Amino acid sequence: MADSRDRIAVTGIRVRAHHGVFDFEREQGQEFVIDVSVAVDLAAAASGDDLARTVHYGELAVAVARAVERDPVDLIETVAERVAGVALGFAGVEEATVTVHKPQAPIEVPFDDVAVTVVRSRA
């Protein structure tokens, strides 16, 4: 099991996708920003200087982006759940924390960001 203090994080993954409740969101799309952090034991990778014994953060970022781009859904909560499942699919990942930001959300008042965060563990 991963030491809960060991984590790999990739933040600010930018993806254009078509998620949202409103027709114009589905038609026009918008930018989503994803932060993902995974708990994985890094001791073996560090002691052996071995990429094969860790999570390749480049591959993680690409897998996250692809998960966000596909199959439009209504809720960013659903997107976050999907991304967490993808992250947990990497060997050695015991927990994934995913935040999905929707900075262009259709809100009538000025705001900086809207985001949801999920934390999921390997079952």
PDB file of C-alpha atoms in Angstrom:
ATOM      1  CA  MET A   1       0.000   0.000   0.000  1.00  0.00           C
ATOM      2  CA  ALA A   2       1.191   3.496  -0.818  1.00  0.00           C
ATOM      3  CA  ASP A   3       2.525   5.716   1.912  1.00  0.00           C
ATOM      4  CA  SER A   4      -0.205   8.361   2.164  1.00  0.00           C
ATOM      5  CA  ARG A   5       2.491  11.040   2.198  1.00  0.00           C
ATOM      6  CA  ASP A   6       3.838  10.028  -1.233  1.00  0.00           C
ATOM      7  CA  ARG A   7       1.965  11.750  -4.044  1.00  0.00           C
ATOM      8  CA  ILE A   8       2.360  12.698  -7.661  1.00  0.00           C
ATOM      9  CA  ALA A   9       0.359  15.720  -8.787  1.00  0.00           C
ATOM     10  CA  VAL A  10      -0.354  17.233 -12.165  1.00  0.00           C
ATOM     11  CA  THR A  11      -2.242  20.511 -11.981  1.00  0.00           C
ATOM     12  CA  GLY A  12      -3.766  22.827 -14.531  1.00  0.00           C
ATOM     13  CA  ILE A  13      -4.464  20.267 -17.273  1.00  0.00           C
ATOM     14  CA  ARG A  14      -6.471  22.293 -19.791  1.00  0.00           C
ATOM     15  CA  VAL A  15      -9.051  20.542 -21.927  1.00  0.00           C
ATOM     16  CA  ARG A  16     -11.718  21.883 -24.253  1.00  0.00           C
ATOM     17  CA  ALA A  17     -14.853  19.775 -23.853  1.00  0.00           C
ATOM     18  CA  HIS A  18     -18.630  19.949 -24.192  1.00  0.00           C
ATOM     19  CA  HIS A  19     -19.932  19.160 -20.710  1.00  0.00           C
ATOM     20  CA  GLY A  20     -22.831  21.053 -19.193  1.00  0.00           C
ATOM     21  CA  VAL A  21     -26.560  21.143 -18.651  1.00  0.00           C
ATOM     22  CA  PHE A  22     -27.301  23.858 -21.210  1.00  0.00           C
ATOM     23  CA  ASP A  23     -27.494  23.304 -24.977  1.00  0.00           C
ATOM     24  CA  PHE A  24     -25.031  26.115 -25.690  1.00  0.00           C
ATOM     25  CA  GLU A  25     -22.448  24.439 -23.429  1.00  0.00           C
ATOM     26  CA  ARG A  26     -22.820  21.197 -25.358  1.00  0.00           C
ATOM     27  CA  GLU A  27     -22.677  22.951 -28.722  1.00  0.00           C
ATOM     28  CA  GLN A  28     -19.919  25.513 -28.135  1.00  0.00           C
ATOM     29  CA  GLY A  29     -17.838  23.731 -25.515  1.00  0.00           C
ATOM     30  CA  GLN A  30     -15.544  25.450 -23.037  1.00  0.00           C
ATOM     31  CA  GLU A  31     -12.276  25.001 -21.209  1.00  0.00           C
ATOM     32  CA  PHE A  32     -12.068  22.750 -18.179  1.00  0.00           C
ATOM     33  CA  VAL A  33      -9.024  22.687 -15.922  1.00  0.00           C
ATOM     34  CA  ILE A  34      -8.138  19.484 -14.105  1.00  0.00           C
ATOM     35  CA  ASP A  35      -5.902  18.906 -11.086  1.00  0.00           C
ATOM     36  CA  VAL A  36      -5.078  15.307 -10.238  1.00  0.00           C
ATOM     37  CA  SER A  37      -3.023  13.952  -7.363  1.00  0.00           C
ATOM     38  CA  VAL A  38      -2.351  10.267  -6.832  1.00  0.00           C
ATOM     39  CA  ALA A  39      -1.074   8.416  -3.777  1.00  0.00           C
ATOM     40  CA  VAL A  40       1.583   5.937  -4.822  1.00  0.00           C
ATOM     41  CA  ASP A  41       4.559   4.493  -2.970  1.00  0.00           C
ATOM     42  CA  LEU A  42       7.565   6.301  -4.443  1.00  0.00           C
ATOM     43  CA  ALA A  43      10.283   4.605  -2.386  1.00  0.00           C
ATOM     44  CA  ALA A  44      11.131   1.861  -4.878  1.00  0.00           C
ATOM     45  CA  ALA A  45      11.232   4.255  -7.837  1.00  0.00           C
ATOM     46  CA  ALA A  46      13.400   6.722  -5.938  1.00  0.00           C
ATOM     47  CA  SER A  47      15.844   4.150  -4.572  1.00  0.00           C
ATOM     48  CA  GLY A  48      16.317   2.500  -7.962  1.00  0.00           C
ATOM     49  CA  ASP A  49      15.898   5.646 -10.081  1.00  0.00           C
ATOM     50  CA  ASP A  50      13.420   3.568 -12.103  1.00  0.00           C
ATOM     51  CA  LEU A  51      10.544   5.099 -14.081  1.00  0.00           C
ATOM     52  CA  ALA A  52       8.886   1.695 -14.389  1.00  0.00           C
ATOM     53  CA  ARG A  53       8.303   1.671 -10.614  1.00  0.00           C
ATOM     54  CA  THR A  54       6.293   4.889 -10.474  1.00  0.00           C
ATOM     55  CA  VAL A  55       3.435   6.586 -12.314  1.00  0.00           C
ATOM     56  CA  HIS A  56       4.598   8.360 -15.468  1.00  0.00           C
ATOM     57  CA  TYR A  57       3.054  11.797 -14.970  1.00  0.00           C
ATOM     58  CA  GLY A  58       3.048  12.506 -18.696  1.00  0.00           C
ATOM     59  CA  GLU A  59       0.976   9.406 -19.381  1.00  0.00           C
ATOM     60  CA  LEU A  60      -1.301  10.304 -16.475  1.00  0.00           C
ATOM     61  CA  ALA A  61      -1.876  13.807 -17.878  1.00  0.00           C
ATOM     62  CA  VAL A  62      -2.705  12.477 -21.343  1.00  0.00           C
ATOM     63  CA  ALA A  63      -5.101   9.849 -19.939  1.00  0.00           C
ATOM     64  CA  VAL A  64      -6.846  12.511 -17.853  1.00  0.00           C
ATOM     65  CA  ALA A  65      -7.215  14.846 -20.841  1.00  0.00           C
ATOM     66  CA  ARG A  66      -8.647  12.062 -22.991  1.00  0.00           C
ATOM     67  CA  ALA A  67     -11.139  11.133 -20.273  1.00  0.00           C
ATOM     68  CA  VAL A  68     -12.348  14.727 -20.035  1.00  0.00           C
ATOM     69  CA  GLU A  69     -12.637  15.170 -23.818  1.00  0.00           C
ATOM     70  CA  ARG A  70     -14.886  12.181 -24.434  1.00  0.00           C
ATOM     71  CA  ASP A  71     -18.619  11.600 -23.934  1.00  0.00           C
ATOM     72  CA  PRO A  72     -20.194  14.900 -22.823  1.00  0.00           C
ATOM     73  CA  VAL A  73     -22.117  14.765 -19.532  1.00  0.00           C
ATOM     74  CA  ASP A  74     -24.210  17.271 -17.602  1.00  0.00           C
ATOM     75  CA  LEU A  75     -22.195  17.531 -14.388  1.00  0.00           C
ATOM     76  CA  ILE A  76     -18.568  18.232 -13.593  1.00  0.00           C
ATOM     77  CA  GLU A  77     -19.069  15.850 -10.683  1.00  0.00           C
ATOM     78  CA  THR A  78     -19.456  13.086 -13.275  1.00  0.00           C
ATOM     79  CA  VAL A  79     -16.294  14.248 -15.051  1.00  0.00           C
ATOM     80  CA  ALA A  80     -14.374  14.189 -11.751  1.00  0.00           C
ATOM     81  CA  GLU A  81     -15.582  10.658 -11.018  1.00  0.00           C
ATOM     82  CA  ARG A  82     -14.502   9.532 -14.496  1.00  0.00           C
ATOM     83  CA  VAL A  83     -11.041  11.040 -14.081  1.00  0.00           C
ATOM     84  CA  ALA A  84     -10.621   9.440 -10.655  1.00  0.00           C
ATOM     85  CA  GLY A  85     -11.395   6.057 -12.213  1.00  0.00           C
ATOM     86  CA  VAL A  86      -8.772   6.614 -14.890  1.00  0.00           C
ATOM     87  CA  ALA A  87      -6.159   7.636 -12.309  1.00  0.00           C
ATOM     88  CA  LEU A  88      -6.929   4.600 -10.143  1.00  0.00           C
ATOM     89  CA  GLY A  89      -6.327   2.433 -13.207  1.00  0.00           C
ATOM     90  CA  PHE A  90      -2.593   3.187 -13.092  1.00  0.00           C
ATOM     91  CA  ALA A  91      -0.553   0.468 -11.394  1.00  0.00           C
ATOM     92  CA  GLY A  92       0.331   1.275  -7.802  1.00  0.00           C
ATOM     93  CA  VAL A  93      -2.164   4.112  -7.378  1.00  0.00           C
ATOM     94  CA  GLU A  94      -4.063   3.649  -4.126  1.00  0.00           C
ATOM     95  CA  GLU A  95      -5.932   6.967  -4.004  1.00  0.00           C
ATOM     96  CA  ALA A  96      -6.784   9.743  -6.440  1.00  0.00           C
ATOM     97  CA  THR A  97      -7.809  13.302  -5.655  1.00  0.00           C
ATOM     98  CA  VAL A  98      -9.336  15.073  -8.632  1.00  0.00           C
ATOM     99  CA  THR A  99     -10.503  18.654  -8.953  1.00  0.00           C
ATOM    100  CA  VAL A 100     -12.421  19.758 -12.037  1.00  0.00           C
ATOM    101  CA  HIS A 101     -12.531  23.522 -12.547  1.00  0.00           C
ATOM    102  CA  LYS A 102     -15.109  25.156 -14.801  1.00  0.00           C
ATOM    103  CA  PRO A 103     -13.898  28.753 -14.997  1.00  0.00           C
ATOM    104  CA  GLN A 104     -16.410  29.732 -17.694  1.00  0.00           C
ATOM    105  CA  ALA A 105     -19.465  28.303 -15.951  1.00  0.00           C
ATOM    106  CA  PRO A 106     -22.705  30.102 -16.796  1.00  0.00           C
ATOM    107  CA  ILE A 107     -23.142  32.053 -13.557  1.00  0.00           C
ATOM    108  CA  GLU A 108     -24.862  35.438 -13.459  1.00  0.00           C
ATOM    109  CA  VAL A 109     -22.511  37.077 -10.952  1.00  0.00           C
ATOM    110  CA  PRO A 110     -18.766  37.707 -11.231  1.00  0.00           C
ATOM    111  CA  PHE A 111     -16.661  34.774  -9.990  1.00  0.00           C
ATOM    112  CA  ASP A 112     -13.142  33.437 -10.292  1.00  0.00           C
ATOM    113  CA  ASP A 113     -13.759  29.705 -10.486  1.00  0.00           C
ATOM    114  CA  VAL A 114     -16.194  26.875  -9.925  1.00  0.00           C
ATOM    115  CA  ALA A 115     -14.733  23.512  -8.983  1.00  0.00           C
ATOM    116  CA  VAL A 116     -15.620  20.141  -7.562  1.00  0.00           C
ATOM    117  CA  THR A 117     -13.175  17.784  -5.863  1.00  0.00           C
ATOM    118  CA  VAL A 118     -13.528  14.045  -5.351  1.00  0.00           C
ATOM    119  CA  VAL A 119     -11.246  11.702  -3.436  1.00  0.00           C
ATOM    120  CA  ARG A 120     -11.458   8.040  -4.388  1.00  0.00           C
ATOM    121  CA  SER A 121      -9.525   5.006  -3.168  1.00  0.00           C
ATOM    122  CA  ARG A 122      -8.879   1.653  -4.737  1.00  0.00           C
ATOM    123  CA  ALA A 123     -11.650  -0.680  -3.619  1.00  0.00           C
TER     124      ALA A 123
END
